[in-house]
PDB file of C-alpha atoms in Angstrom:
ATOM      1  CA  MET A  17     100.003  76.684  84.165  1.00 60.00           C
ATOM      2  CA  GLN A  18      98.460  78.817  86.847  1.00 60.00           C
ATOM      3  CA  GLU A  19      95.010  80.277  86.255  1.00 56.00           C
ATOM      4  CA  THR A  20      94.824  84.008  86.704  1.00 61.00           C
ATOM      5  CA  GLU A  21      91.610  85.196  88.247  1.00 58.00           C
ATOM      6  CA  ILE A  22      90.216  88.445  86.883  1.00 65.00           C
ATOM      7  CA  ARG A  23      89.014  90.562  89.790  1.00 72.00           C
ATOM      8  CA  THR A  24      86.694  93.425  89.221  1.00 86.00           C
ATOM      9  CA  GLU A  25      87.319  96.523  91.217  1.00 91.00           C
ATOM     10  CA  ALA A  26      85.478  99.794  91.602  1.00 93.00           C
ATOM     11  CA  LYS A  27      87.303 103.077  91.965  1.00 94.00           C
ATOM     12  CA  ALA A  28      86.487 106.589  93.064  1.00 95.00           C
ATOM     13  CA  THR A  29      88.971 109.433  92.843  1.00 96.00           C
ATOM     14  CA  LEU A  30      88.889 112.961  94.205  1.00 96.00           C
ATOM     15  CA  LYS A  31      91.472 115.324  92.795  1.00 97.00           C
ATOM     16  CA  TYR A  32      92.556 118.705  94.116  1.00 97.00           C
ATOM     17  CA  ALA A  33      90.919 118.290  97.535  1.00 96.00           C
ATOM     18  CA  ARG A  34      91.792 121.348  99.624  1.00 96.00           C
ATOM     19  CA  ILE A  35      93.329 119.406 102.498  1.00 96.00           C
ATOM     20  CA  SER A  36      96.855 118.147 102.928  1.00 96.00           C
ATOM     21  CA  ALA A  37      97.568 114.505 102.131  1.00 96.00           C
ATOM     22  CA  ARG A  38      99.115 114.072 105.565  1.00 96.00           C
ATOM     23  CA  LYS A  39      95.775 114.796 107.264  1.00 96.00           C
ATOM     24  CA  VAL A  40      93.899 112.467 104.903  1.00 96.00           C
ATOM     25  CA  LYS A  41      96.289 109.557 105.513  1.00 96.00           C
ATOM     26  CA  ILE A  42      95.385 109.456 109.219  1.00 95.00           C
ATOM     27  CA  VAL A  43      91.761 108.527 108.447  1.00 95.00           C
ATOM     28  CA  ALA A  44      92.701 106.440 105.392  1.00 95.00           C
ATOM     29  CA  ASP A  45      94.828 104.144 107.568  1.00 95.00           C
ATOM     30  CA  LEU A  46      91.829 103.502 109.835  1.00 95.00           C
ATOM     31  CA  ILE A  47      89.593 102.058 107.092  1.00 95.00           C
ATOM     32  CA  ARG A  48      92.070 100.244 104.842  1.00 95.00           C
ATOM     33  CA  GLY A  49      91.078  96.566 104.531  1.00 94.00           C
ATOM     34  CA  LYS A  50      87.722  96.965 106.294  1.00 94.00           C
ATOM     35  CA  GLU A  51      84.258  96.011 105.027  1.00 95.00           C
ATOM     36  CA  VAL A  52      82.446  99.012 103.520  1.00 94.00           C
ATOM     37  CA  ASP A  53      79.728  99.207 106.190  1.00 95.00           C
ATOM     38  CA  GLU A  54      82.326  99.117 108.957  1.00 95.00           C
ATOM     39  CA  ALA A  55      84.446 101.687 107.097  1.00 95.00           C
ATOM     40  CA  LEU A  56      81.459 104.023 106.771  1.00 96.00           C
ATOM     41  CA  ALA A  57      80.772 103.736 110.503  1.00 96.00           C
ATOM     42  CA  ILE A  58      84.407 104.454 111.378  1.00 96.00           C
ATOM     43  CA  VAL A  59      84.548 107.495 109.089  1.00 96.00           C
ATOM     44  CA  LYS A  60      81.222 108.848 110.338  1.00 96.00           C
ATOM     45  CA  PHE A  61      82.391 108.942 113.965  1.00 96.00           C
ATOM     46  CA  THR A  62      85.992 110.019 113.445  1.00 94.00           C
ATOM     47  CA  PRO A  63      86.388 113.695 114.419  1.00 95.00           C
ATOM     48  CA  LYS A  64      88.855 114.687 111.705  1.00 95.00           C
ATOM     49  CA  ALA A  65      88.571 117.223 108.903  1.00 94.00           C
ATOM     50  CA  SER A  66      89.206 114.623 106.215  1.00 94.00           C
ATOM     51  CA  SER A  67      86.581 112.133 107.436  1.00 95.00           C
ATOM     52  CA  GLU A  68      83.729 114.061 105.794  1.00 95.00           C
ATOM     53  CA  ILE A  69      85.572 114.093 102.447  1.00 96.00           C
ATOM     54  CA  ILE A  70      86.457 110.393 102.678  1.00 96.00           C
ATOM     55  CA  GLU A  71      82.876 109.461 103.627  1.00 96.00           C
ATOM     56  CA  LYS A  72      81.509 111.138 100.511  1.00 96.00           C
ATOM     57  CA  LEU A  73      84.182 109.515  98.339  1.00 96.00           C
ATOM     58  CA  LEU A  74      83.539 106.078  99.874  1.00 96.00           C
ATOM     59  CA  LYS A  75      79.805 106.373  99.142  1.00 96.00           C
ATOM     60  CA  SER A  76      80.682 107.296  95.557  1.00 96.00           C
ATOM     61  CA  ALA A  77      82.931 104.228  95.222  1.00 95.00           C
ATOM     62  CA  ILE A  78      80.133 101.998  96.586  1.00 95.00           C
ATOM     63  CA  ALA A  79      77.680 103.457  94.065  1.00 95.00           C
ATOM     64  CA  ASN A  80      80.209 102.869  91.256  1.00 94.00           C
ATOM     65  CA  ALA A  81      80.634  99.245  92.349  1.00 94.00           C
ATOM     66  CA  GLU A  82      76.900  98.539  92.495  1.00 94.00           C
ATOM     67  CA  ASN A  83      75.812 100.386  89.360  1.00 94.00           C
ATOM     68  CA  ASN A  84      78.765 100.058  86.987  1.00 93.00           C
ATOM     69  CA  HIS A  85      80.277  96.688  87.949  1.00 92.00           C
ATOM     70  CA  ASP A  86      77.269  94.745  89.341  1.00 91.00           C
ATOM     71  CA  MET A  87      79.049  94.027  92.619  1.00 92.00           C
ATOM     72  CA  LYS A  88      77.181  93.077  95.802  1.00 93.00           C
ATOM     73  CA  HIS A  89      77.198  95.653  98.624  1.00 92.00           C
ATOM     74  CA  GLU A  90      77.554  92.963 101.326  1.00 93.00           C
ATOM     75  CA  LYS A  91      80.780  91.574  99.840  1.00 92.00           C
ATOM     76  CA  LEU A  92      82.607  94.867  99.262  1.00 94.00           C
ATOM     77  CA  TYR A  93      85.713  95.860 101.197  1.00 94.00           C
ATOM     78  CA  VAL A  94      88.235  98.703 100.951  1.00 95.00           C
ATOM     79  CA  ALA A  95      91.109  97.083  99.079  1.00 95.00           C
ATOM     80  CA  GLU A  96      93.177 100.242  98.641  1.00 95.00           C
ATOM     81  CA  ILE A  97      92.942 103.815  99.806  1.00 95.00           C
ATOM     82  CA  TYR A  98      95.683 106.338  99.342  1.00 95.00           C
ATOM     83  CA  ALA A  99      96.197 110.083  99.301  1.00 96.00           C
ATOM     84  CA  ASN A 100      98.890 111.635  97.149  1.00 96.00           C
ATOM     85  CA  GLN A 101     100.041 115.216  97.304  1.00 96.00           C
ATOM     86  CA  GLY A 102      98.537 117.547  94.720  1.00 97.00           C
ATOM     87  CA  PRO A 103      99.757 120.970  93.624  1.00 97.00           C
ATOM     88  CA  THR A 104     100.389 123.496  96.368  1.00 97.00           C
ATOM     89  CA  LEU A 105      98.779 126.935  96.161  1.00 97.00           C
ATOM     90  CA  LYS A 106     101.337 129.537  97.226  1.00 97.00           C
ATOM     91  CA  ARG A 107     100.077 132.674  98.937  1.00 97.00           C
ATOM     92  CA  ILE A 108     101.879 135.576 100.613  1.00 97.00           C
ATOM     93  CA  ARG A 109     101.116 137.121 103.980  1.00 97.00           C
ATOM     94  CA  PRO A 110     102.633 140.412 105.117  1.00 97.00           C
ATOM     95  CA  ALA A 111     105.029 140.051 108.041  1.00 96.00           C
ATOM     96  CA  ALA A 112     107.061 142.334 110.279  1.00 97.00           C
ATOM     97  CA  LYS A 113     109.463 144.991 108.915  1.00 96.00           C
ATOM     98  CA  GLY A 114     108.016 144.951 105.406  1.00 96.00           C
ATOM     99  CA  SER A 115     108.864 141.305 104.785  1.00 97.00           C
ATOM    100  CA  ALA A 116     106.538 138.597 103.546  1.00 97.00           C
ATOM    101  CA  VAL A 117     105.829 135.050 104.683  1.00 97.00           C
ATOM    102  CA  ARG A 118     104.811 132.370 102.245  1.00 97.00           C
ATOM    103  CA  ILE A 119     101.645 130.404 103.021  1.00 97.00           C
ATOM    104  CA  ARG A 120     101.391 126.970 101.414  1.00 97.00           C
ATOM    105  CA  LYS A 121      97.809 125.804 100.861  1.00 97.00           C
ATOM    106  CA  ARG A 122      98.246 122.128 100.156  1.00 97.00           C
ATOM    107  CA  THR A 123      95.962 119.943  98.038  1.00 97.00           C
ATOM    108  CA  SER A 124      95.693 116.180  97.673  1.00 97.00           C
ATOM    109  CA  HIS A 125      94.437 113.505  95.306  1.00 97.00           C
ATOM    110  CA  ILE A 126      92.484 110.770  97.147  1.00 97.00           C
ATOM    111  CA  THR A 127      91.698 107.362  95.605  1.00 97.00           C
ATOM    112  CA  ILE A 128      89.571 104.525  96.986  1.00 96.00           C
ATOM    113  CA  VAL A 129      89.515 101.053  95.391  1.00 95.00           C
ATOM    114  CA  LEU A 130      86.827  98.518  96.380  1.00 95.00           C
ATOM    115  CA  ARG A 131      86.875  94.786  95.666  1.00 94.00           C
ATOM    116  CA  GLU A 132      84.537  91.893  96.418  1.00 93.00           C
ATOM    117  CA  SER A 133      85.548  89.372  99.044  1.00 88.00           C
ATOM    118  CA  LYS A 134      85.156  85.689  98.238  1.00 81.00           C
TER     119      LYS A 134
END
């Protein structure tokens, strides 16, 4: 029989972030699979709106790994990061000739999963 190895993983989730998932995915793709220190550096110097949100969430995931799961900071890497679409806030803006235009304020749910490398 094959031995199954139990891998601990640390998670951090941000729900209802007021930014569209499409914008978050651009930065998320940059740090997927990277070591946490390298990921932090990439996020810090990426001039995107979502990079500030992802940086804060990444630091939270690192703190969860160190404090809750006794994982070593040096061995951590970003195993998974994904942004799903949350509920959309619908607003109305007056337009020409008495009509109205719908404004969609999109939200997203962002999740980061960290694991230890061997």
